[in-house]
Structures are given as C-alpha cells and as structure tokens.
XYZ file of C-alpha atoms in Angstrom:
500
model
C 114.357 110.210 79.534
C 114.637 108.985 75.957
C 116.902 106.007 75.047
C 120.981 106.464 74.466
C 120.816 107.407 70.946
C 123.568 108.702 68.617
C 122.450 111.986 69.395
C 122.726 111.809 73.140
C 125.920 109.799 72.561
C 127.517 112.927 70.513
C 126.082 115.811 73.300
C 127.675 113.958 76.020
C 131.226 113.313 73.932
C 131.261 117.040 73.416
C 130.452 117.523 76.899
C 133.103 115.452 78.518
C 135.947 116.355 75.803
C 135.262 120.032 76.877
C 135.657 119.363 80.172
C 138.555 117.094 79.789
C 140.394 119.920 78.161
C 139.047 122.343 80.806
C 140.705 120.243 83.712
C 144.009 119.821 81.947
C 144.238 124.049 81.095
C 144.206 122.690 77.352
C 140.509 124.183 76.343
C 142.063 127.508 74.894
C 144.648 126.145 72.289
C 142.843 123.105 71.659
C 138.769 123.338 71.315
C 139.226 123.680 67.304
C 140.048 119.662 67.939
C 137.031 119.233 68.995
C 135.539 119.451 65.485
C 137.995 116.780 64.838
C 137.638 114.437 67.019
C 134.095 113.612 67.348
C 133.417 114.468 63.598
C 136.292 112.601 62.058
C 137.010 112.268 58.040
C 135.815 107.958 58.666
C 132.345 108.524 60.295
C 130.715 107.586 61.285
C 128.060 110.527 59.128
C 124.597 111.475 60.090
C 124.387 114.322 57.764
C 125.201 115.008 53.645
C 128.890 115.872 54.815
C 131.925 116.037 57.199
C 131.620 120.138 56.711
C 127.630 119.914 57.656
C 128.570 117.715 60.272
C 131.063 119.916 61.600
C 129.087 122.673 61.709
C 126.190 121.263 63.575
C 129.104 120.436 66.423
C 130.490 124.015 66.417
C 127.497 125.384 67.403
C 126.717 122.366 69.897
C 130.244 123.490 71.659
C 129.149 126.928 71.342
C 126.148 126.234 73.843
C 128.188 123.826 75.705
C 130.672 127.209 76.536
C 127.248 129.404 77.383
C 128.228 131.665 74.485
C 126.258 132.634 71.669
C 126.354 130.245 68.586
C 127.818 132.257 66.215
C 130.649 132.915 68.197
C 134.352 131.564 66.692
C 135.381 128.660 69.136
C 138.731 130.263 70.148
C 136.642 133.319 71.597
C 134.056 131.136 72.824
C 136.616 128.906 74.701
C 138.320 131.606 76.328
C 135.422 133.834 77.100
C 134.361 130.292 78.950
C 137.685 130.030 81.043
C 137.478 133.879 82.100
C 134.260 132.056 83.697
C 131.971 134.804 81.127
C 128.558 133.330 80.864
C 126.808 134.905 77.882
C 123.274 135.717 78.249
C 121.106 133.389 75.723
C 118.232 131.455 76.546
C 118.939 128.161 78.051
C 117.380 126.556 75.042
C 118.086 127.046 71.731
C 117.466 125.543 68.533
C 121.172 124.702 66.745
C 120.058 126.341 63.241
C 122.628 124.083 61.565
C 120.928 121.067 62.728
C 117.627 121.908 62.025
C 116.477 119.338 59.365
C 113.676 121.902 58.555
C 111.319 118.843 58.644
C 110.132 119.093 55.374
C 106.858 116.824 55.740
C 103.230 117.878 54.566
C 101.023 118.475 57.805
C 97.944 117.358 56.563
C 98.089 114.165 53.981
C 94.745 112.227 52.382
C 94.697 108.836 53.448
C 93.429 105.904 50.845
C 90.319 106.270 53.161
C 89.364 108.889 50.956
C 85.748 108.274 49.770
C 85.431 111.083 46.565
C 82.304 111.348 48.247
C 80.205 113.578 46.023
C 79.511 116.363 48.965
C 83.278 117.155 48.884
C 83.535 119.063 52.391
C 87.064 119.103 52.234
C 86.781 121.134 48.863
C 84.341 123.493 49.891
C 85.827 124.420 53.485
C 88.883 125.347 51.954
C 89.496 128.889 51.493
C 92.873 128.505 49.410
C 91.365 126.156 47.223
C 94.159 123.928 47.591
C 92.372 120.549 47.434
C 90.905 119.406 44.508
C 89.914 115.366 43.325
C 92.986 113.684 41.057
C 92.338 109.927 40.403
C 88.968 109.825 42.299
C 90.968 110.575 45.648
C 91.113 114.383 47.105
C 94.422 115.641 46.845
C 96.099 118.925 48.546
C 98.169 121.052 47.129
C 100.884 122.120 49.141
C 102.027 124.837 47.797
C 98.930 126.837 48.368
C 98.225 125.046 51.824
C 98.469 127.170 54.744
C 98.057 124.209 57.222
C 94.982 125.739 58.854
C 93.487 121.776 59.065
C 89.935 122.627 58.281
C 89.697 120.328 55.680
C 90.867 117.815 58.204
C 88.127 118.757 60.255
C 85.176 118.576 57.717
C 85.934 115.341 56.547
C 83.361 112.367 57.293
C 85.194 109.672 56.605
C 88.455 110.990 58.975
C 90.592 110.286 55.331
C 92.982 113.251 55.849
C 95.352 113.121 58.671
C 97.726 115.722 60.379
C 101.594 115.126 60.705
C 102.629 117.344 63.169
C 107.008 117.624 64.135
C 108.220 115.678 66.901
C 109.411 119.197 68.579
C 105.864 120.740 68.225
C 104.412 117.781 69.015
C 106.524 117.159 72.445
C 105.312 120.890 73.600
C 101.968 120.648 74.984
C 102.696 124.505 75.876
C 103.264 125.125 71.532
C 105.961 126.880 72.245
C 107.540 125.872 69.236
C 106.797 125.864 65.760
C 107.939 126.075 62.275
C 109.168 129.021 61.075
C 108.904 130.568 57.659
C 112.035 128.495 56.318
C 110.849 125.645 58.139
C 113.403 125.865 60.898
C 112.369 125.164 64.664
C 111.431 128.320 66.485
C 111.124 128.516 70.166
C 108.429 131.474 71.534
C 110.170 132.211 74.907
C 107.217 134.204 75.782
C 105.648 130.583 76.025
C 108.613 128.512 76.772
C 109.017 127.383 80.044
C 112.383 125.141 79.522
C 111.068 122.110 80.266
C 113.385 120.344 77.833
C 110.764 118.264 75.778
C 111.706 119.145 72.926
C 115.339 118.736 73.361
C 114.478 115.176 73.861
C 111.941 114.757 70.652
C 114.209 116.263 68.288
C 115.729 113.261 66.545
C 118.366 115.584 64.961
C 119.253 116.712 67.713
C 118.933 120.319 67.090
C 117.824 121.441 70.173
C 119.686 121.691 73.745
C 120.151 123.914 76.450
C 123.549 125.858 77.453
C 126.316 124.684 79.511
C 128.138 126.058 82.660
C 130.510 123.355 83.219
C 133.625 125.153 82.176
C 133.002 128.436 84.160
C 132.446 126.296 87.020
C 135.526 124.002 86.550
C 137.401 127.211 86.286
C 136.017 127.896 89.848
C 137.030 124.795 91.321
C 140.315 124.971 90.265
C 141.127 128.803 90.740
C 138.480 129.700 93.340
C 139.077 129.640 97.535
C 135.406 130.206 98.031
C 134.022 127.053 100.017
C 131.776 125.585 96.461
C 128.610 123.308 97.681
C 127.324 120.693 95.090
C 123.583 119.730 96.803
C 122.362 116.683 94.711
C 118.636 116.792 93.862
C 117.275 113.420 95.557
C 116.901 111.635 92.001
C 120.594 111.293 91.694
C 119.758 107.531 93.468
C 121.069 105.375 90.349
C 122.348 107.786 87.564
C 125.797 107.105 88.164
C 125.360 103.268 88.132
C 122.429 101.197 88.762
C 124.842 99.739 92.013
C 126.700 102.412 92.418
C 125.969 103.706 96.394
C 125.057 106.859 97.262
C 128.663 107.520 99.400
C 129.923 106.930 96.210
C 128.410 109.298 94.123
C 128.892 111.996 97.084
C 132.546 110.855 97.753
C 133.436 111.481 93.946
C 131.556 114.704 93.681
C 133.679 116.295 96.422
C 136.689 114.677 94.466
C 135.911 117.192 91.400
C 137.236 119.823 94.160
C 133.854 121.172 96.263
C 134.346 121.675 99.793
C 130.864 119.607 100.786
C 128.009 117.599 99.127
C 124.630 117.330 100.552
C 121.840 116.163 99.647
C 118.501 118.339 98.274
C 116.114 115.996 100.100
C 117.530 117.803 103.248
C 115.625 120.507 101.960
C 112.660 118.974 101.052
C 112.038 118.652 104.351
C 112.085 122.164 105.247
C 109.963 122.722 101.737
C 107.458 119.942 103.254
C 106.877 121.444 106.595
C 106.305 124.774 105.507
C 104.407 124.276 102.372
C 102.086 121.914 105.125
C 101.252 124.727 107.445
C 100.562 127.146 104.076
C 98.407 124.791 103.378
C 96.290 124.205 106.629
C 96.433 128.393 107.239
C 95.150 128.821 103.679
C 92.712 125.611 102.627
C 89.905 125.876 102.617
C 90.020 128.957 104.438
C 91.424 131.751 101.777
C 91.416 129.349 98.875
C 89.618 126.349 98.137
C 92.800 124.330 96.371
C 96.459 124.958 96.926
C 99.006 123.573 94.109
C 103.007 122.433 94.846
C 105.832 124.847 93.775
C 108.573 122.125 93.496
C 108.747 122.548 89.824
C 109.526 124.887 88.065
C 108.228 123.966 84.543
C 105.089 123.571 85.951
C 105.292 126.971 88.051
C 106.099 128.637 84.871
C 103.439 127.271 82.779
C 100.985 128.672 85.967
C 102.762 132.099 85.396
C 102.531 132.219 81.513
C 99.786 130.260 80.234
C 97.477 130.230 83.408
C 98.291 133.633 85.668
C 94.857 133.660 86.551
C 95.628 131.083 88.549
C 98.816 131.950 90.329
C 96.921 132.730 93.564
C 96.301 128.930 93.727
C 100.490 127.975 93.779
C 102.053 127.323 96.786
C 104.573 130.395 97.964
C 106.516 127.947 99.584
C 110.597 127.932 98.052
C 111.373 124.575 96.300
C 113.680 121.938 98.085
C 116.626 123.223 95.632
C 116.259 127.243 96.864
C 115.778 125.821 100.318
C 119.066 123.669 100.099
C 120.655 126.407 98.892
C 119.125 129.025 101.755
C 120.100 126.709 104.663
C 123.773 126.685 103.219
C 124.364 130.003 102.955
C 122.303 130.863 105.870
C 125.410 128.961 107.473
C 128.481 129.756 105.147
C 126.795 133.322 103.586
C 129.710 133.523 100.982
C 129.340 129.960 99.683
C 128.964 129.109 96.208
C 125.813 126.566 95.601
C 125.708 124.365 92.650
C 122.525 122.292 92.191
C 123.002 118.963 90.416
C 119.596 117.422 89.235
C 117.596 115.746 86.257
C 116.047 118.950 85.345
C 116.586 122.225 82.579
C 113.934 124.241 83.921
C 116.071 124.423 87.280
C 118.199 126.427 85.650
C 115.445 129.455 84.847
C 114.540 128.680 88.326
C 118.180 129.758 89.260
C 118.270 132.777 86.998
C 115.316 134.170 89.140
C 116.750 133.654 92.659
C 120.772 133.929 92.505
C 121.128 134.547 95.513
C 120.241 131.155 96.256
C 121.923 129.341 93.919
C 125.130 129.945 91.627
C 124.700 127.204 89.164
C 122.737 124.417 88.204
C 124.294 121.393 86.051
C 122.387 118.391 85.091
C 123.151 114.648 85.734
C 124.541 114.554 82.190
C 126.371 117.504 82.065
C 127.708 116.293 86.136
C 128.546 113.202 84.528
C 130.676 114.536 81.552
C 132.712 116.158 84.438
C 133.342 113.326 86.515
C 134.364 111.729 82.829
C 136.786 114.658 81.971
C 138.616 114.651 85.066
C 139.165 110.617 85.075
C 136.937 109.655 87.940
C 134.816 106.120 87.611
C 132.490 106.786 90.367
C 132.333 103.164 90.141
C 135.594 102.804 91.431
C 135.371 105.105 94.350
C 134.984 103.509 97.612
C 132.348 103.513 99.545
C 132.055 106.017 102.396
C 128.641 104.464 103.831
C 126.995 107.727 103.820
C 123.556 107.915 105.535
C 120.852 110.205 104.428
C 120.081 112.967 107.002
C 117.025 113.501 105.277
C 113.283 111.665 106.005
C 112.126 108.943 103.795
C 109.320 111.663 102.456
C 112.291 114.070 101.675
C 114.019 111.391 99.541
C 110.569 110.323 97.994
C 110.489 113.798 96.816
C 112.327 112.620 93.316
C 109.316 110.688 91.947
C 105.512 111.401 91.268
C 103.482 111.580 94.102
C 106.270 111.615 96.740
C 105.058 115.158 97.429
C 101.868 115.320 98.079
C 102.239 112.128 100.149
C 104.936 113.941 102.044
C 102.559 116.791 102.704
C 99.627 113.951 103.870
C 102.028 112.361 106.329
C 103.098 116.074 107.749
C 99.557 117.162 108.296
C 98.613 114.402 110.356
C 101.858 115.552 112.650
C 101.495 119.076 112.250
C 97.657 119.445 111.846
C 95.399 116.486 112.304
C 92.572 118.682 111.972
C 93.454 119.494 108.246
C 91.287 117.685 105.573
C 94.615 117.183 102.609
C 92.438 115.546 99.714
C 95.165 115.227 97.066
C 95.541 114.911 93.488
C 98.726 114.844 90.756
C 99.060 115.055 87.411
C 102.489 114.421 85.224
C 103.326 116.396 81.707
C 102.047 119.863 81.807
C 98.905 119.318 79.018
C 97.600 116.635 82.190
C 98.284 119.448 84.385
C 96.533 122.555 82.608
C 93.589 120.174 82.138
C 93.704 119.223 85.932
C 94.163 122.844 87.097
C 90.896 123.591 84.722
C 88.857 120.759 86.340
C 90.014 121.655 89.875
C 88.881 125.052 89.477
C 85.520 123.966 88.361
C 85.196 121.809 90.820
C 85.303 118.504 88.807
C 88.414 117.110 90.568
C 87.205 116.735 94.801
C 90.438 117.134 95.543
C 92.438 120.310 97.988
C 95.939 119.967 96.762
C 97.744 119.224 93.811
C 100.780 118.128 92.359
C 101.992 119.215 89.254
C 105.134 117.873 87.653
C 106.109 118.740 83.631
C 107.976 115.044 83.668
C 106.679 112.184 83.425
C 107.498 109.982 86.717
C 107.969 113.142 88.310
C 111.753 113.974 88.834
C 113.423 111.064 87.926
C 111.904 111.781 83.929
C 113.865 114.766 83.706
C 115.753 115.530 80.623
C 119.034 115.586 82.558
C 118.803 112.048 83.733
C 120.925 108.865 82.590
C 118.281 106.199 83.722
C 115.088 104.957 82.779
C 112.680 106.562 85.451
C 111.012 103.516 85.842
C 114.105 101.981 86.935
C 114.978 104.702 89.415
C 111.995 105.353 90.957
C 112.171 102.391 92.697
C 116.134 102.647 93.571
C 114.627 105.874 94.915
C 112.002 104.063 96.952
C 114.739 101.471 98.232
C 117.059 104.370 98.812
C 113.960 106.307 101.188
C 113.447 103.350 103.042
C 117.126 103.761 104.719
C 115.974 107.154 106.228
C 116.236 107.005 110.282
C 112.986 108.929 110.046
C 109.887 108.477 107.886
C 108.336 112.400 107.758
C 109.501 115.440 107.512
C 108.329 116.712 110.736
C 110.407 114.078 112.594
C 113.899 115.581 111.112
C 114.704 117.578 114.114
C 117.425 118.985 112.034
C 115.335 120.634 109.456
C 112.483 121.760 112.691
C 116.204 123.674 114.032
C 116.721 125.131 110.470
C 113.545 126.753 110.227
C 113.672 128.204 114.097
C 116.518 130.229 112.741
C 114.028 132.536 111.492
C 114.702 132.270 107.348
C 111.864 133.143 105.149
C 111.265 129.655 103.247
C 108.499 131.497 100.972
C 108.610 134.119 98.201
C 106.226 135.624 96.177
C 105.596 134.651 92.042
C-alpha cells in the first residue's frame, strides 16, 4: 500500500462524504456540495484551477456512485440510491486527471561519447537523432519511442523514462494513448490496482458500491453478511481488537460478520486433496487459486497454462458458499484489501453480492459516525485455524497446504514455492514449467506481502503481517484439518471447486 498522500486523502474524503450523505437520505439534493466542499475557493490546489479541480472530483464521485463518468451528479446520485449499478469496468482512468505525462521516453545522458561509429544514428529508422554540440540528440517530434537507439548504444548514454502507471503494470496493460492520456487494455487488465496506486495524479481508481449497499442496509429485510477477508487484523487501528472491528461492522446494520479465514479452511482442505489426487500423478505442478489477479493473469497472458491452477474456490467464494448454503437468500458482502475481488465477484454472483475494500469499508464506518476505536470490545475468538488466519500474508498458503498434507496425506511429497507481483510470478510459472524451479506447488500472489499489500488496505503490510501472525497465534487450532467445523461444512456435500 502506498503512503497517505493528498491523493488518497481526497479519494477517501469523497468516499466518506458520499456515504455520510447516503446514511442521512441527503445524497440526492445535496451531492453537487460535494464539489464544494472538498474543492473549496481557499485550497488547498493541486491543479491550474478550482474549475480543473472540480472537474477531476466530479468524475471521482461519478465512479464512487458506479455510474459512468460523464454522467451529471444529480442522475448519478439518484441512479446510486435506486441501488442501479452501471456496468463500467472497475478501473478506469479519470480523463480529467490525466496529466498526459508529457515526458520524453528515451533522453541522452551526458554519458554520451559522440563516438564516431554513431549506432544510435544509424539504427534509427526515423532519423530522429542526430549530433548537436558533440552530444547525440533526439528529436521528439519524429520519435516513435521504439528504443532501438537505446539499445545500440555502447556506452548505455540514452536512457528510457517510462510513466509510473505503465511502469507499475508488469502485465502492460496500460499505455499512452495518442493524446497522451492513460489507456487501460481490458483485454490485458486483470484489476490488480497497481496502477491506481502509481498514479501520482491520481487519475486512476476503481468504482464504488457503497451507496447501493447502504441503500440495502437501510431499506432491505434480507439477512446482509459482511465476511472480513483475514487481513482486516490492524486496518482499523493498529490496537484496535478484532471484536471491535466485527462489533462495529454489524453496527452499520448487517445481520452477522464472520470471518473469511473460516473459509480458508475449507479452501485449504480441499485444494490439499486436489493436490495429492493430481501431483505428480496428472500434472507435475499445481498452482493456488486464492487470487484472483494472479488467476487472471494465468487466464489472459498464460492460458496455456490454466491446466496447472488449482480448481479449488477461493476462501472469499467459499465464505460466501457456506453462508448461503445455510441462509440461501442471504446477501454476502466481502470486505478485503483487494480490487481484483471484485472481477472475481462479477464471475460468481451467486456467491457473493458485493465486494468493498478496507478503504471504501472505512469511509462507511466514517459516514455513519462510528470510531471503531470507541466500540467496546466483544472478545471475539476466531473460529478459524491459525493456517486459515495466516492466509492474509505471503506464504501463509502454501504453508497451510504443507501442514494439511501431513494430516490428510503423509504420503504426499508438497515441495513448495511463491512468488509476489505478477512479473515474479509469470517468470516463476515459466521456470516451473521448464523444470528450473524443483518445486510441486506454487503460490502466486499480484501483491506484494501477499494480502495485506492490497490496494484496499490502510496499513503498511509490513506492519500487519505480523498483527496477522499475532492475531493466528490465538486460533484454538493450528491446521485446517483440525477445524471440525469446516470438516462438517464440507460433509454437507457443496462443490468447493469450479472450473476456469
């Protein structure tokens, strides 16, 4: 997660003023104050103008509605309340914020030799270099950024700037467009939200539920589930206990909270005894399925290796399938650190309703007046294992799957292997398959620090991986296979798999 900047200051004020104004049935006559508000006439000013700065925040409260950006706030707001969810990708680039990053890709350094072989001349085909000063220099107007002078170079004098959004993407998903604007390829993207967090303009985020659902919770009779991913440990206060968190969840007006690491468990036993039916038996590697970033850049960049990904449903869809299996006409919202769960929730929804992030779980917990701080303590105790709470940092996964197999099958030979940030992960899945990493089963997570990196989180991971750690160590039991609850679960006879 990147640092509390002016950016992320602004998304969550818009964020929590929306949903202020959504709990007190003022959204509708009042979102225009919005614009106000957070933008006012004194500053402070990020941009040339109070009318550019305005702008930019319309179309940040556009996404923060789920409707389209170029919709007029008034429709926008009450399309929201009517609990209409437009259907736009759940990242987008706010053209108003753009800053069209007008740098020069490649630049000559003063390393620059005017060597008299000139490879930088002669390799390009748009004869846009030529020697000013005895230094090379390009031309940029007739540069078409295809780096090969970059590449000829001896002396390594010309370098490549490349834009914090493209450079974040290890997928290049997004890239500069002919006016220089930020343009995402959805046919690449798999909404892992790195470039929402590189952008230092921010002119990138994802859409927003949180008025639909408040409308719910206010309106609705429908018993409405929040199930808390198991890095929540420490967003909501580095001291803050987990009763409390849970305690002023259900306070926003859901009939229960539980806890995803519930169904990590019942992800962790099953995705165990996939892997000792199918390793090395029908495959000689099996990969996780937890994340959905990473499952996504399998099934668009890497299909040829889909074969090699776990079937096994994540903890979230298992949460989700356990509930309903119980309550069938409940209403599931996920609460996590991550953007990609919400594609992940687009492609199964009849598993889960919504998905909101810490920040945007926060900003309603802000707009209806509750310090979670402040809320007493209930003492909850996790009914999950200390592997199902582990699941919310790197490597807690495979290690749960190592501790299960020597419950489940002792016989089973788990050699594992993880990798963080999808680039690692491609690479990984490359060397795996040539047999350069000895290793059975993988781990793949698009964040670094696994979970608790997302880029819906409110703490440094660092920091909360080991709250996470402390918070594990409560569990009555310490692997999945010993939570007799989850063992009854999956006797009911639910299918905990699906296919890709």
């Amino acid at each position: 997660m990147s640092q509390v900047t002016e950016v992320v200051k602004i998304r969550r004020k818009v964020l929590s003023e929306i949903a202020r104004m959504a709990f007190e049935g003022s959204l509708k006559d009042n979102v225009e104050d919005i614009l106000q508000t957070v933008v006012t006439e004194s500053g402070p000013r990020y941009r040339c103008c109070v009318h550019k700065e305005r702008a930019v925040l319309k179309d940040r409260v556009n996404l923060a509605l789920c409707q389209p950006i170029n919709t007029t706030l008034a429709v926008a707001a009450e399309n929201a309340l009517n609990q209409e969810a437009a259907d736009i990708p759940i990242i987008s680039v706010l053209p108003e914020a753009c800053d069209q990053c007008p740098i020069d890709k490649f630049m000559v350094t003063d390393a620059c030799r005017n060597c008299v072989a000139h490879h930088c001349i002669n390799s390009c085909a748009k004869k846009a270099i030529m020697v000013v000063n005895n230094r090379a220099y390009i031309d940029q107007s007739k540069c078409v950024e295809c780096g090969l002078c970059k590449k000829s170079c001896p002396y390594c004098a010309i370098i490549e700037i490349s834009r914090p959004c493209e450079r974040a993407c290890d997928l290049e998903a997004i890239n500069a467009g002919a006016d220089r604007r930020a343009v995402i390829d959805y046919t690449k993207c798999v909404s892992c939200g790195a470039c929402k967090t590189a952008c230092p303009f921010g002119a990138i985020s994802d859409r927003s539920i949180i008025v639909q659902l408040i409308q719910l919770l206010k309106n609705s009779d429908k018993h409405i589930y929040a199930i808390l991913a198991p890095a929540f440990i420490g967003q909501f206060g580095l001291k803050v206990k987990p009763g409390q968190v849970m305690k002023a969840v259900k306070e926003l007006g859901f009939y229960e909270v539980h806890e995803v690491s519930f169904g990590a468990d019942i992800t962790t036993i099953e995705e165990t005894k996939e892997f000792a039916a199918s390793v090395p038996n029908e495959r000689s590697f099996m990969t996780t399925s937890c994340c959905p970033a990473y499952v996504g850049m399998v099934e668009k960049h890497m299909p040829q290796m889909l074969e090699q990904v776990s079937s096994t449903v994540s903890p979230m869809i298992a949460t989700g399938r356990w509930i309903k299996n119980n309550d069938p006409d409940a209403v599931i919202v996920f609460v996590g650190p991550c953007i990609a769960k919400k594609a992940e929730a687009d492609k199964y929804p009849e598993d889960i309703d919504y998905v909101l992030t810490f920040e945007e779980m926060t900003a309603m917990l802000v707009g209806a007046g509750i310090n979670v701080s402040e809320v007493e303590d209930d003492g909850y105790q996790t009914v999950a294992s200390r592997d199902g709470n582990a699941f919310a940092r790197a490597g807690g996964l495979v290690q749960a799957v190592v501790d299960a197999a020597a419950k489940m099958a002792p016989d089973a030979v788990v050699k594992p292997h993880r990798s963080e940030g999808l680039g690692n992960c491609k690479m990984a899945l490359r060397q795996l398959k040539d047999g350069k990493i000895d290793a059975n089963f993988f781990e793949g997570m698009a964040c670094y620090g696994g979970c608790v990196g997302g880029p819906g989180t409110l703490t440094d991971y660092r920091v909360t991986t080991r709250l996470v750690d402390n918070h594990a160590n409560t569990a009555k039991v310490t692997a999945s296979p010993e939570n007799g609850n989850a063992i009854d679960e999956i006797k009911k006879g639910e299918s905990w798999h699906h296919g890709h």
